[in-house]
Amino acid sequence: MTKSSSPASSAPYRQSIAGCLSGAIGAHGLSESELGRWLEKCAPALHDLKADHASGRLPLLKIAEETADIDEADAALTRLLEGGNAVVFFGTGGSGLGGQTLAQLAGWNLPGVSCCSDLRHPRPQTRFYDNLDPLTLAAGLNRLDLAKTRFVVTSKSGGTTETLAQLLTTLAAVKAAGLESQIPKMFLGITEPEVAGKTNGLRALLASLGVPMIPHHTGIGGRFSCLTNVGLMPAMARGLDVRKIRAGAQEVIDSLVSSSFPAAFAPAIGAATAVGLSKERGIRTLVMMPYNDRLGRFSEWYVQLWAESLGKGGEGTTPVPALGPLDQHSQLQLFMDGPREIAVTLVRVASAGEGPVLDAEMAKTAGQGFLGGRTIGDVVDAQAHAIADALTQAGRPVRTFDLAALDERTMGALLMHFMIETILAGRLLELDPFDQPAVELAKTLTRERLAR
């Protein structure tokens, strides 16, 4: 099976690459034989990935089975939130985007939706500061009731400059507010365990202040950490069932273990298609376009995952975030009629029949009679399917993911799918998807400039 995957009705998602093949879009798509060759090339990588799972060499493939770290994080968050009504997460890159992706599933950062709007199950206000900006940070701290605010600070290495700068600024503000004695109750750190001879600035600073810490997984870092306590703690703060998130991820791992060849494993099909389109058809840009506000940050997470993992040694394709139907009115013109180097992935959440019903008489008066009696969900569903048809008719590669529901299980499965797809794509390109050597130069030069 190559054109679609996860066919069972009970599966968390269904992927289709039919719109990337020549049978649907003509010469601009991969032929069946070309796709078959790339799937065949993926076979050794899939074999190695299965071996990595069996041996435990790649901890990401085992994380969904863990439970002790969930209990530890839950207990730490419960203690932290005592007496507080807001929690701020400091962490940049993968230390921020994974948690934001999961928090948005629970309603964080949605237009017109309060960050703690469910009065039946009140949750703390949730804030994320991942980008370092002096005005934003200062304004945010000034607006917080510091006595009732709690802070989670994440850096795997403990040496992330941006995160440490945010922490230093916040500690100074807390002290200035006369709350210095409360610091051990107001802060929590997530960083690697102490290692003899290895410097960890975050650990050293927090330990000197009596701030508790929980361990960052030593074998899973940055953009791959969304299913560790780094991503799950914000999910807990938003009231999500993180065990269901991991259960969804485990379904993808189970599929990995049971798949004997790449064409039977959805992430392998995705990796073979993406790399094949790049090498055979000159695709240079991959657009991630979900049709749901709660997946907006997911697109941003995907961009970092793909770009930082595969953009090295002259290889890689440029990932672009988009959001439907909004970006039908901004970026779609380029996708439909720009250079033939763009492939689009659409993520569609079943929405037909959902939301407010549109008044028939008023719709007719507005010249949009076809909207009468329809729901908002009907409109979005129609748009999400129409854009796939339009791209296909224009001969533009388009892949679709269809979700019966958007919940913890589905999100966990999507996150694991794209992490594994990225790893397999990296191995197809014969590069290491886990390092980021070019980024280190900028970090070094930043330190040197500040030390002058």
JSON list of N, CA, C and O in Angstrom, two decimals, residues 69 72-74 76-77 80 87-92 95-96 99 151-160 163-164 167 187-193 200-203 206 211-218 220 225 228-234 236:
[
{"chain": "A", "resi": 69, "resn": "ASP", "atom": "N", "xyz": [8.34, 9.04, 34.67]},
{"chain": "A", "resi": 69, "resn": "ASP", "atom": "CA", "xyz": [8.64, 10.46, 34.47]},
{"chain": "A", "resi": 69, "resn": "ASP", "atom": "C", "xyz": [7.36, 11.29, 34.45]},
{"chain": "A", "resi": 69, "resn": "ASP", "atom": "O", "xyz": [7.37, 12.47, 34.84]},
{"chain": "A", "resi": 72, "resn": "GLU", "atom": "N", "xyz": [6.48, 11.81, 38.09]},
{"chain": "A", "resi": 72, "resn": "GLU", "atom": "CA", "xyz": [7.41, 12.77, 38.68]},
{"chain": "A", "resi": 72, "resn": "GLU", "atom": "C", "xyz": [7.05, 14.20, 38.25]},
{"chain": "A", "resi": 72, "resn": "GLU", "atom": "O", "xyz": [7.02, 15.12, 39.08]},
{"chain": "A", "resi": 73, "resn": "ALA", "atom": "N", "xyz": [6.77, 14.38, 36.97]},
{"chain": "A", "resi": 73, "resn": "ALA", "atom": "CA", "xyz": [6.44, 15.72, 36.46]},
{"chain": "A", "resi": 73, "resn": "ALA", "atom": "C", "xyz": [5.12, 16.20, 37.03]},
{"chain": "A", "resi": 73, "resn": "ALA", "atom": "O", "xyz": [4.98, 17.39, 37.37]},
{"chain": "A", "resi": 74, "resn": "ASP", "atom": "N", "xyz": [4.16, 15.32, 37.13]},
{"chain": "A", "resi": 74, "resn": "ASP", "atom": "CA", "xyz": [2.85, 15.68, 37.68]},
{"chain": "A", "resi": 74, "resn": "ASP", "atom": "C", "xyz": [2.98, 16.14, 39.12]},
{"chain": "A", "resi": 74, "resn": "ASP", "atom": "O", "xyz": [2.39, 17.15, 39.54]},
{"chain": "A", "resi": 76, "resn": "ALA", "atom": "N", "xyz": [5.69, 17.32, 40.58]},
{"chain": "A", "resi": 76, "resn": "ALA", "atom": "CA", "xyz": [6.45, 18.57, 40.63]},
{"chain": "A", "resi": 76, "resn": "ALA", "atom": "C", "xyz": [5.58, 19.76, 40.23]},
{"chain": "A", "resi": 76, "resn": "ALA", "atom": "O", "xyz": [5.65, 20.83, 40.85]},
{"chain": "A", "resi": 77, "resn": "LEU", "atom": "N", "xyz": [4.74, 19.57, 39.22]},
{"chain": "A", "resi": 77, "resn": "LEU", "atom": "CA", "xyz": [3.86, 20.66, 38.79]},
{"chain": "A", "resi": 77, "resn": "LEU", "atom": "C", "xyz": [2.81, 20.96, 39.85]},
{"chain": "A", "resi": 77, "resn": "LEU", "atom": "O", "xyz": [2.50, 22.14, 40.10]},
{"chain": "A", "resi": 80, "resn": "LEU", "atom": "N", "xyz": [4.46, 22.98, 42.49]},
{"chain": "A", "resi": 80, "resn": "LEU", "atom": "CA", "xyz": [4.79, 24.32, 41.98]},
{"chain": "A", "resi": 80, "resn": "LEU", "atom": "C", "xyz": [3.57, 25.23, 41.95]},
{"chain": "A", "resi": 80, "resn": "LEU", "atom": "O", "xyz": [3.66, 26.42, 42.28]},
{"chain": "A", "resi": 87, "resn": "VAL", "atom": "N", "xyz": [1.27, 30.17, 35.17]},
{"chain": "A", "resi": 87, "resn": "VAL", "atom": "CA", "xyz": [2.55, 29.49, 35.01]},
{"chain": "A", "resi": 87, "resn": "VAL", "atom": "C", "xyz": [3.19, 29.97, 33.71]},
{"chain": "A", "resi": 87, "resn": "VAL", "atom": "O", "xyz": [2.54, 30.03, 32.67]},
{"chain": "A", "resi": 88, "resn": "VAL", "atom": "N", "xyz": [4.46, 30.34, 33.81]},
{"chain": "A", "resi": 88, "resn": "VAL", "atom": "CA", "xyz": [5.23, 30.83, 32.67]},
{"chain": "A", "resi": 88, "resn": "VAL", "atom": "C", "xyz": [6.30, 29.79, 32.33]},
{"chain": "A", "resi": 88, "resn": "VAL", "atom": "O", "xyz": [7.01, 29.31, 33.22]},
{"chain": "A", "resi": 89, "resn": "PHE", "atom": "N", "xyz": [6.40, 29.48, 31.05]},
{"chain": "A", "resi": 89, "resn": "PHE", "atom": "CA", "xyz": [7.39, 28.52, 30.58]},
{"chain": "A", "resi": 89, "resn": "PHE", "atom": "C", "xyz": [8.47, 29.26, 29.80]},
{"chain": "A", "resi": 89, "resn": "PHE", "atom": "O", "xyz": [8.19, 29.93, 28.81]},
{"chain": "A", "resi": 90, "resn": "PHE", "atom": "N", "xyz": [9.72, 29.15, 30.28]},
{"chain": "A", "resi": 90, "resn": "PHE", "atom": "CA", "xyz": [10.88, 29.68, 29.58]},
{"chain": "A", "resi": 90, "resn": "PHE", "atom": "C", "xyz": [11.60, 28.52, 28.90]},
{"chain": "A", "resi": 90, "resn": "PHE", "atom": "O", "xyz": [11.97, 27.54, 29.54]},
{"chain": "A", "resi": 91, "resn": "GLY", "atom": "N", "xyz": [11.82, 28.63, 27.61]},
{"chain": "A", "resi": 91, "resn": "GLY", "atom": "CA", "xyz": [12.53, 27.61, 26.86]},
{"chain": "A", "resi": 91, "resn": "GLY", "atom": "C", "xyz": [12.42, 27.95, 25.38]},
{"chain": "A", "resi": 91, "resn": "GLY", "atom": "O", "xyz": [11.34, 28.31, 24.91]},
{"chain": "A", "resi": 92, "resn": "THR", "atom": "N", "xyz": [13.50, 27.83, 24.66]},
{"chain": "A", "resi": 92, "resn": "THR", "atom": "CA", "xyz": [13.48, 28.25, 23.26]},
{"chain": "A", "resi": 92, "resn": "THR", "atom": "C", "xyz": [13.62, 27.05, 22.33]},
{"chain": "A", "resi": 92, "resn": "THR", "atom": "O", "xyz": [14.08, 25.98, 22.74]},
{"chain": "A", "resi": 95, "resn": "SER", "atom": "N", "xyz": [12.59, 23.35, 23.16]},
{"chain": "A", "resi": 95, "resn": "SER", "atom": "CA", "xyz": [12.17, 23.42, 24.56]},
{"chain": "A", "resi": 95, "resn": "SER", "atom": "C", "xyz": [10.90, 24.24, 24.74]},
{"chain": "A", "resi": 95, "resn": "SER", "atom": "O", "xyz": [10.35, 24.30, 25.84]},
{"chain": "A", "resi": 96, "resn": "GLY", "atom": "N", "xyz": [10.44, 24.90, 23.66]},
{"chain": "A", "resi": 96, "resn": "GLY", "atom": "CA", "xyz": [9.21, 25.68, 23.74]},
{"chain": "A", "resi": 96, "resn": "GLY", "atom": "C", "xyz": [8.12, 25.21, 22.81]},
{"chain": "A", "resi": 96, "resn": "GLY", "atom": "O", "xyz": [6.96, 25.12, 23.19]},
{"chain": "A", "resi": 99, "resn": "GLY", "atom": "N", "xyz": [5.83, 22.00, 23.77]},
{"chain": "A", "resi": 99, "resn": "GLY", "atom": "CA", "xyz": [4.84, 22.32, 24.79]},
{"chain": "A", "resi": 99, "resn": "GLY", "atom": "C", "xyz": [3.75, 23.23, 24.29]},
{"chain": "A", "resi": 99, "resn": "GLY", "atom": "O", "xyz": [2.58, 23.08, 24.64]},
{"chain": "A", "resi": 151, "resn": "PHE", "atom": "N", "xyz": [7.16, 29.64, 37.53]},
{"chain": "A", "resi": 151, "resn": "PHE", "atom": "CA", "xyz": [8.02, 29.64, 36.36]},
{"chain": "A", "resi": 151, "resn": "PHE", "atom": "C", "xyz": [8.67, 28.27, 36.18]},
{"chain": "A", "resi": 151, "resn": "PHE", "atom": "O", "xyz": [9.23, 27.71, 37.12]},
{"chain": "A", "resi": 152, "resn": "VAL", "atom": "N", "xyz": [8.57, 27.74, 34.96]},
{"chain": "A", "resi": 152, "resn": "VAL", "atom": "CA", "xyz": [9.26, 26.51, 34.58]},
{"chain": "A", "resi": 152, "resn": "VAL", "atom": "C", "xyz": [10.32, 26.87, 33.56]},
{"chain": "A", "resi": 152, "resn": "VAL", "atom": "O", "xyz": [10.02, 27.45, 32.51]},
{"chain": "A", "resi": 153, "resn": "VAL", "atom": "N", "xyz": [11.57, 26.54, 33.87]},
{"chain": "A", "resi": 153, "resn": "VAL", "atom": "CA", "xyz": [12.71, 26.96, 33.04]},
{"chain": "A", "resi": 153, "resn": "VAL", "atom": "C", "xyz": [13.37, 25.71, 32.47]},
{"chain": "A", "resi": 153, "resn": "VAL", "atom": "O", "xyz": [13.81, 24.83, 33.22]},
{"chain": "A", "resi": 154, "resn": "THR", "atom": "N", "xyz": [13.44, 25.64, 31.13]},
{"chain": "A", "resi": 154, "resn": "THR", "atom": "CA", "xyz": [13.93, 24.43, 30.48]},
{"chain": "A", "resi": 154, "resn": "THR", "atom": "C", "xyz": [15.13, 24.71, 29.59]},
{"chain": "A", "resi": 154, "resn": "THR", "atom": "O", "xyz": [15.09, 25.59, 28.72]},
{"chain": "A", "resi": 155, "resn": "SER", "atom": "N", "xyz": [16.20, 23.97, 29.81]},
{"chain": "A", "resi": 155, "resn": "SER", "atom": "CA", "xyz": [17.36, 23.96, 28.94]},
{"chain": "A", "resi": 155, "resn": "SER", "atom": "C", "xyz": [18.08, 22.64, 29.18]},
{"chain": "A", "resi": 155, "resn": "SER", "atom": "O", "xyz": [18.53, 22.37, 30.29]},
{"chain": "A", "resi": 156, "resn": "LYS", "atom": "N", "xyz": [18.17, 21.82, 28.15]},
{"chain": "A", "resi": 156, "resn": "LYS", "atom": "CA", "xyz": [18.80, 20.51, 28.31]},
{"chain": "A", "resi": 156, "resn": "LYS", "atom": "C", "xyz": [20.25, 20.65, 28.77]},
{"chain": "A", "resi": 156, "resn": "LYS", "atom": "O", "xyz": [20.67, 20.04, 29.75]},
{"chain": "A", "resi": 157, "resn": "SER", "atom": "N", "xyz": [21.01, 21.48, 28.08]},
{"chain": "A", "resi": 157, "resn": "SER", "atom": "CA", "xyz": [22.41, 21.66, 28.40]},
{"chain": "A", "resi": 157, "resn": "SER", "atom": "C", "xyz": [22.63, 22.55, 29.62]},
{"chain": "A", "resi": 157, "resn": "SER", "atom": "O", "xyz": [23.68, 22.49, 30.27]},
{"chain": "A", "resi": 158, "resn": "GLY", "atom": "N", "xyz": [21.62, 23.39, 29.89]},
{"chain": "A", "resi": 158, "resn": "GLY", "atom": "CA", "xyz": [21.76, 24.37, 30.97]},
{"chain": "A", "resi": 158, "resn": "GLY", "atom": "C", "xyz": [22.53, 25.60, 30.56]},
{"chain": "A", "resi": 158, "resn": "GLY", "atom": "O", "xyz": [22.79, 26.47, 31.40]},
{"chain": "A", "resi": 159, "resn": "GLY", "atom": "N", "xyz": [22.89, 25.69, 29.26]},
{"chain": "A", "resi": 159, "resn": "GLY", "atom": "CA", "xyz": [23.68, 26.82, 28.82]},
{"chain": "A", "resi": 159, "resn": "GLY", "atom": "C", "xyz": [23.03, 27.65, 27.73]},
{"chain": "A", "resi": 159, "resn": "GLY", "atom": "O", "xyz": [23.71, 28.44, 27.06]},
{"chain": "A", "resi": 160, "resn": "THR", "atom": "N", "xyz": [21.71, 27.52, 27.55]},
{"chain": "A", "resi": 160, "resn": "THR", "atom": "CA", "xyz": [21.02, 28.28, 26.51]},
{"chain": "A", "resi": 160, "resn": "THR", "atom": "C", "xyz": [20.99, 29.76, 26.90]},
{"chain": "A", "resi": 160, "resn": "THR", "atom": "O", "xyz": [20.34, 30.13, 27.89]},
{"chain": "A", "resi": 163, "resn": "THR", "atom": "N", "xyz": [17.50, 31.57, 27.32]},
{"chain": "A", "resi": 163, "resn": "THR", "atom": "CA", "xyz": [16.74, 31.12, 28.48]},
{"chain": "A", "resi": 163, "resn": "THR", "atom": "C", "xyz": [17.35, 31.62, 29.78]},
{"chain": "A", "resi": 163, "resn": "THR", "atom": "O", "xyz": [16.64, 32.04, 30.70]},
{"chain": "A", "resi": 164, "resn": "LEU", "atom": "N", "xyz": [18.66, 31.58, 29.86]},
{"chain": "A", "resi": 164, "resn": "LEU", "atom": "CA", "xyz": [19.32, 32.09, 31.06]},
{"chain": "A", "resi": 164, "resn": "LEU", "atom": "C", "xyz": [19.11, 33.59, 31.22]},
{"chain": "A", "resi": 164, "resn": "LEU", "atom": "O", "xyz": [18.93, 34.08, 32.34]},
{"chain": "A", "resi": 167, "resn": "LEU", "atom": "N", "xyz": [15.69, 34.03, 32.64]},
{"chain": "A", "resi": 167, "resn": "LEU", "atom": "CA", "xyz": [15.68, 33.64, 34.04]},
{"chain": "A", "resi": 167, "resn": "LEU", "atom": "C", "xyz": [16.33, 34.72, 34.91]},
{"chain": "A", "resi": 167, "resn": "LEU", "atom": "O", "xyz": [15.79, 35.08, 35.97]},
{"chain": "A", "resi": 187, "resn": "PHE", "atom": "N", "xyz": [9.81, 28.60, 41.30]},
{"chain": "A", "resi": 187, "resn": "PHE", "atom": "CA", "xyz": [10.54, 28.17, 40.11]},
{"chain": "A", "resi": 187, "resn": "PHE", "atom": "C", "xyz": [10.73, 26.65, 40.10]},
{"chain": "A", "resi": 187, "resn": "PHE", "atom": "O", "xyz": [10.81, 26.01, 41.15]},
{"chain": "A", "resi": 188, "resn": "LEU", "atom": "N", "xyz": [10.83, 26.13, 38.89]},
{"chain": "A", "resi": 188, "resn": "LEU", "atom": "CA", "xyz": [11.15, 24.72, 38.67]},
{"chain": "A", "resi": 188, "resn": "LEU", "atom": "C", "xyz": [12.04, 24.64, 37.44]},
{"chain": "A", "resi": 188, "resn": "LEU", "atom": "O", "xyz": [11.78, 25.30, 36.43]},
{"chain": "A", "resi": 189, "resn": "GLY", "atom": "N", "xyz": [13.08, 23.84, 37.52]},
{"chain": "A", "resi": 189, "resn": "GLY", "atom": "CA", "xyz": [13.98, 23.68, 36.39]},
{"chain": "A", "resi": 189, "resn": "GLY", "atom": "C", "xyz": [13.86, 22.32, 35.75]},
{"chain": "A", "resi": 189, "resn": "GLY", "atom": "O", "xyz": [13.57, 21.32, 36.42]},
{"chain": "A", "resi": 190, "resn": "ILE", "atom": "N", "xyz": [14.06, 22.27, 34.44]},
{"chain": "A", "resi": 190, "resn": "ILE", "atom": "CA", "xyz": [14.16, 21.01, 33.70]},
{"chain": "A", "resi": 190, "resn": "ILE", "atom": "C", "xyz": [15.48, 21.06, 32.95]},
{"chain": "A", "resi": 190, "resn": "ILE", "atom": "O", "xyz": [15.65, 21.85, 32.02]},
{"chain": "A", "resi": 191, "resn": "THR", "atom": "N", "xyz": [16.43, 20.25, 33.38]},
{"chain": "A", "resi": 191, "resn": "THR", "atom": "CA", "xyz": [17.75, 20.24, 32.77]},
{"chain": "A", "resi": 191, "resn": "THR", "atom": "C", "xyz": [18.40, 18.89, 33.00]},
{"chain": "A", "resi": 191, "resn": "THR", "atom": "O", "xyz": [17.90, 18.08, 33.78]},
{"chain": "A", "resi": 192, "resn": "GLU", "atom": "N", "xyz": [19.50, 18.65, 32.32]},
{"chain": "A", "resi": 192, "resn": "GLU", "atom": "CA", "xyz": [20.16, 17.34, 32.44]},
{"chain": "A", "resi": 192, "resn": "GLU", "atom": "C", "xyz": [20.67, 17.11, 33.86]},
{"chain": "A", "resi": 192, "resn": "GLU", "atom": "O", "xyz": [21.03, 18.05, 34.57]},
{"chain": "A", "resi": 193, "resn": "PRO", "atom": "N", "xyz": [20.72, 15.85, 34.26]},
{"chain": "A", "resi": 193, "resn": "PRO", "atom": "CA", "xyz": [21.27, 15.53, 35.58]},
{"chain": "A", "resi": 193, "resn": "PRO", "atom": "C", "xyz": [22.73, 15.97, 35.68]},
{"chain": "A", "resi": 193, "resn": "PRO", "atom": "O", "xyz": [23.42, 16.14, 34.68]},
{"chain": "A", "resi": 200, "resn": "ASN", "atom": "N", "xyz": [26.95, 23.12, 33.75]},
{"chain": "A", "resi": 200, "resn": "ASN", "atom": "CA", "xyz": [25.52, 23.32, 33.51]},
{"chain": "A", "resi": 200, "resn": "ASN", "atom": "C", "xyz": [25.11, 24.56, 34.29]},
{"chain": "A", "resi": 200, "resn": "ASN", "atom": "O", "xyz": [24.84, 24.51, 35.49]},
{"chain": "A", "resi": 201, "resn": "GLY", "atom": "N", "xyz": [25.09, 25.68, 33.58]},
{"chain": "A", "resi": 201, "resn": "GLY", "atom": "CA", "xyz": [24.83, 26.95, 34.25]},
{"chain": "A", "resi": 201, "resn": "GLY", "atom": "C", "xyz": [23.47, 27.04, 34.89]},
{"chain": "A", "resi": 201, "resn": "GLY", "atom": "O", "xyz": [23.31, 27.59, 35.98]},
{"chain": "A", "resi": 202, "resn": "LEU", "atom": "N", "xyz": [22.45, 26.50, 34.23]},
{"chain": "A", "resi": 202, "resn": "LEU", "atom": "CA", "xyz": [21.11, 26.55, 34.79]},
{"chain": "A", "resi": 202, "resn": "LEU", "atom": "C", "xyz": [21.04, 25.76, 36.08]},
{"chain": "A", "resi": 202, "resn": "LEU", "atom": "O", "xyz": [20.49, 26.23, 37.09]},
{"chain": "A", "resi": 203, "resn": "ARG", "atom": "N", "xyz": [21.61, 24.58, 36.07]},
{"chain": "A", "resi": 203, "resn": "ARG", "atom": "CA", "xyz": [21.60, 23.75, 37.28]},
{"chain": "A", "resi": 203, "resn": "ARG", "atom": "C", "xyz": [22.34, 24.44, 38.42]},
{"chain": "A", "resi": 203, "resn": "ARG", "atom": "O", "xyz": [21.86, 24.46, 39.56]},
{"chain": "A", "resi": 206, "resn": "LEU", "atom": "N", "xyz": [20.16, 27.48, 39.73]},
{"chain": "A", "resi": 206, "resn": "LEU", "atom": "CA", "xyz": [18.95, 27.07, 40.46]},
{"chain": "A", "resi": 206, "resn": "LEU", "atom": "C", "xyz": [19.30, 26.37, 41.76]},
{"chain": "A", "resi": 206, "resn": "LEU", "atom": "O", "xyz": [18.62, 26.57, 42.78]},
{"chain": "A", "resi": 211, "resn": "VAL", "atom": "N", "xyz": [16.17, 25.97, 44.24]},
{"chain": "A", "resi": 211, "resn": "VAL", "atom": "CA", "xyz": [15.04, 25.68, 43.34]},
{"chain": "A", "resi": 211, "resn": "VAL", "atom": "C", "xyz": [15.06, 24.20, 42.95]},
{"chain": "A", "resi": 211, "resn": "VAL", "atom": "O", "xyz": [16.10, 23.68, 42.55]},
{"chain": "A", "resi": 212, "resn": "PRO", "atom": "N", "xyz": [13.93, 23.51, 43.06]},
{"chain": "A", "resi": 212, "resn": "PRO", "atom": "CA", "xyz": [13.88, 22.10, 42.67]},
{"chain": "A", "resi": 212, "resn": "PRO", "atom": "C", "xyz": [14.03, 21.93, 41.16]},
{"chain": "A", "resi": 212, "resn": "PRO", "atom": "O", "xyz": [13.70, 22.82, 40.37]},
{"chain": "A", "resi": 213, "resn": "MET", "atom": "N", "xyz": [14.52, 20.77, 40.75]},
{"chain": "A", "resi": 213, "resn": "MET", "atom": "CA", "xyz": [14.69, 20.45, 39.34]},
{"chain": "A", "resi": 213, "resn": "MET", "atom": "C", "xyz": [14.27, 19.02, 39.07]},
{"chain": "A", "resi": 213, "resn": "MET", "atom": "O", "xyz": [14.36, 18.16, 39.96]},
{"chain": "A", "resi": 214, "resn": "ILE", "atom": "N", "xyz": [13.78, 18.79, 37.87]},
{"chain": "A", "resi": 214, "resn": "ILE", "atom": "CA", "xyz": [13.52, 17.43, 37.41]},
{"chain": "A", "resi": 214, "resn": "ILE", "atom": "C", "xyz": [14.40, 17.19, 36.19]},
{"chain": "A", "resi": 214, "resn": "ILE", "atom": "O", "xyz": [14.73, 18.12, 35.46]},
{"chain": "A", "resi": 215, "resn": "PRO", "atom": "N", "xyz": [14.79, 15.93, 35.95]},
{"chain": "A", "resi": 215, "resn": "PRO", "atom": "CA", "xyz": [15.79, 15.68, 34.90]},
{"chain": "A", "resi": 215, "resn": "PRO", "atom": "C", "xyz": [15.23, 15.74, 33.49]},
{"chain": "A", "resi": 215, "resn": "PRO", "atom": "O", "xyz": [14.17, 15.20, 33.19]},
{"chain": "A", "resi": 216, "resn": "HIS", "atom": "N", "xyz": [15.96, 16.44, 32.64]},
{"chain": "A", "resi": 216, "resn": "HIS", "atom": "CA", "xyz": [15.70, 16.40, 31.20]},
{"chain": "A", "resi": 216, "resn": "HIS", "atom": "C", "xyz": [16.24, 15.08, 30.68]},
{"chain": "A", "resi": 216, "resn": "HIS", "atom": "O", "xyz": [17.33, 14.65, 31.06]},
{"chain": "A", "resi": 217, "resn": "HIS", "atom": "N", "xyz": [15.53, 14.41, 29.83]},
{"chain": "A", "resi": 217, "resn": "HIS", "atom": "CA", "xyz": [15.98, 13.13, 29.29]},
{"chain": "A", "resi": 217, "resn": "HIS", "atom": "C", "xyz": [17.32, 13.34, 28.57]},
{"chain": "A", "resi": 217, "resn": "HIS", "atom": "O", "xyz": [17.43, 14.18, 27.68]},
{"chain": "A", "resi": 218, "resn": "THR", "atom": "N", "xyz": [18.32, 12.58, 28.96]},
{"chain": "A", "resi": 218, "resn": "THR", "atom": "CA", "xyz": [19.66, 12.77, 28.39]},
{"chain": "A", "resi": 218, "resn": "THR", "atom": "C", "xyz": [19.75, 12.29, 26.95]},
{"chain": "A", "resi": 218, "resn": "THR", "atom": "O", "xyz": [20.63, 12.74, 26.20]},
{"chain": "A", "resi": 220, "resn": "ILE", "atom": "N", "xyz": [17.16, 12.40, 24.65]},
{"chain": "A", "resi": 220, "resn": "ILE", "atom": "CA", "xyz": [16.17, 13.03, 23.76]},
{"chain": "A", "resi": 220, "resn": "ILE", "atom": "C", "xyz": [16.25, 14.54, 23.98]},
{"chain": "A", "resi": 220, "resn": "ILE", "atom": "O", "xyz": [15.96, 15.02, 25.06]},
{"chain": "A", "resi": 225, "resn": "SER", "atom": "N", "xyz": [11.88, 16.49, 21.80]},
{"chain": "A", "resi": 225, "resn": "SER", "atom": "CA", "xyz": [11.55, 16.32, 23.22]},
{"chain": "A", "resi": 225, "resn": "SER", "atom": "C", "xyz": [10.08, 16.54, 23.56]},
{"chain": "A", "resi": 225, "resn": "SER", "atom": "O", "xyz": [9.72, 16.56, 24.73]},
{"chain": "A", "resi": 228, "resn": "THR", "atom": "N", "xyz": [8.53, 14.14, 26.00]},
{"chain": "A", "resi": 228, "resn": "THR", "atom": "CA", "xyz": [9.15, 14.02, 27.31]},
{"chain": "A", "resi": 228, "resn": "THR", "atom": "C", "xyz": [8.49, 15.01, 28.25]},
{"chain": "A", "resi": 228, "resn": "THR", "atom": "O", "xyz": [7.54, 15.71, 27.88]},
{"chain": "A", "resi": 229, "resn": "ASN", "atom": "N", "xyz": [9.03, 15.13, 29.47]},
{"chain": "A", "resi": 229, "resn": "ASN", "atom": "CA", "xyz": [8.45, 16.08, 30.42]},
{"chain": "A", "resi": 229, "resn": "ASN", "atom": "C", "xyz": [8.52, 17.52, 29.91]},
{"chain": "A", "resi": 229, "resn": "ASN", "atom": "O", "xyz": [7.75, 18.37, 30.34]},
{"chain": "A", "resi": 230, "resn": "VAL", "atom": "N", "xyz": [9.41, 17.79, 28.97]},
{"chain": "A", "resi": 230, "resn": "VAL", "atom": "CA", "xyz": [9.53, 19.14, 28.41]},
{"chain": "A", "resi": 230, "resn": "VAL", "atom": "C", "xyz": [8.22, 19.57, 27.74]},
{"chain": "A", "resi": 230, "resn": "VAL", "atom": "O", "xyz": [7.73, 20.69, 27.95]},
{"chain": "A", "resi": 231, "resn": "GLY", "atom": "N", "xyz": [7.65, 18.69, 26.92]},
{"chain": "A", "resi": 231, "resn": "GLY", "atom": "CA", "xyz": [6.40, 19.01, 26.26]},
{"chain": "A", "resi": 231, "resn": "GLY", "atom": "C", "xyz": [5.17, 18.65, 27.07]},
{"chain": "A", "resi": 231, "resn": "GLY", "atom": "O", "xyz": [4.14, 19.33, 26.98]},
{"chain": "A", "resi": 232, "resn": "LEU", "atom": "N", "xyz": [5.30, 17.60, 27.88]},
{"chain": "A", "resi": 232, "resn": "LEU", "atom": "CA", "xyz": [4.12, 17.12, 28.61]},
{"chain": "A", "resi": 232, "resn": "LEU", "atom": "C", "xyz": [3.76, 17.99, 29.80]},
{"chain": "A", "resi": 232, "resn": "LEU", "atom": "O", "xyz": [2.59, 18.04, 30.19]},
{"chain": "A", "resi": 233, "resn": "MET", "atom": "N", "xyz": [4.74, 18.70, 30.38]},
{"chain": "A", "resi": 233, "resn": "MET", "atom": "CA", "xyz": [4.38, 19.53, 31.53]},
{"chain": "A", "resi": 233, "resn": "MET", "atom": "C", "xyz": [3.43, 20.67, 31.15]},
{"chain": "A", "resi": 233, "resn": "MET", "atom": "O", "xyz": [2.44, 20.92, 31.85]},
{"chain": "A", "resi": 234, "resn": "PRO", "atom": "N", "xyz": [3.67, 21.39, 30.04]},
{"chain": "A", "resi": 234, "resn": "PRO", "atom": "CA", "xyz": [2.67, 22.36, 29.61]},
{"chain": "A", "resi": 234, "resn": "PRO", "atom": "C", "xyz": [1.32, 21.71, 29.31]},
{"chain": "A", "resi": 234, "resn": "PRO", "atom": "O", "xyz": [0.26, 22.31, 29.58]},
{"chain": "A", "resi": 236, "resn": "MET", "atom": "N", "xyz": [0.09, 19.12, 30.83]},
{"chain": "A", "resi": 236, "resn": "MET", "atom": "CA", "xyz": [-0.52, 18.89, 32.14]},
{"chain": "A", "resi": 236, "resn": "MET", "atom": "C", "xyz": [-1.12, 20.18, 32.70]},
{"chain": "A", "resi": 236, "resn": "MET", "atom": "O", "xyz": [-2.22, 20.17, 33.26]}
]
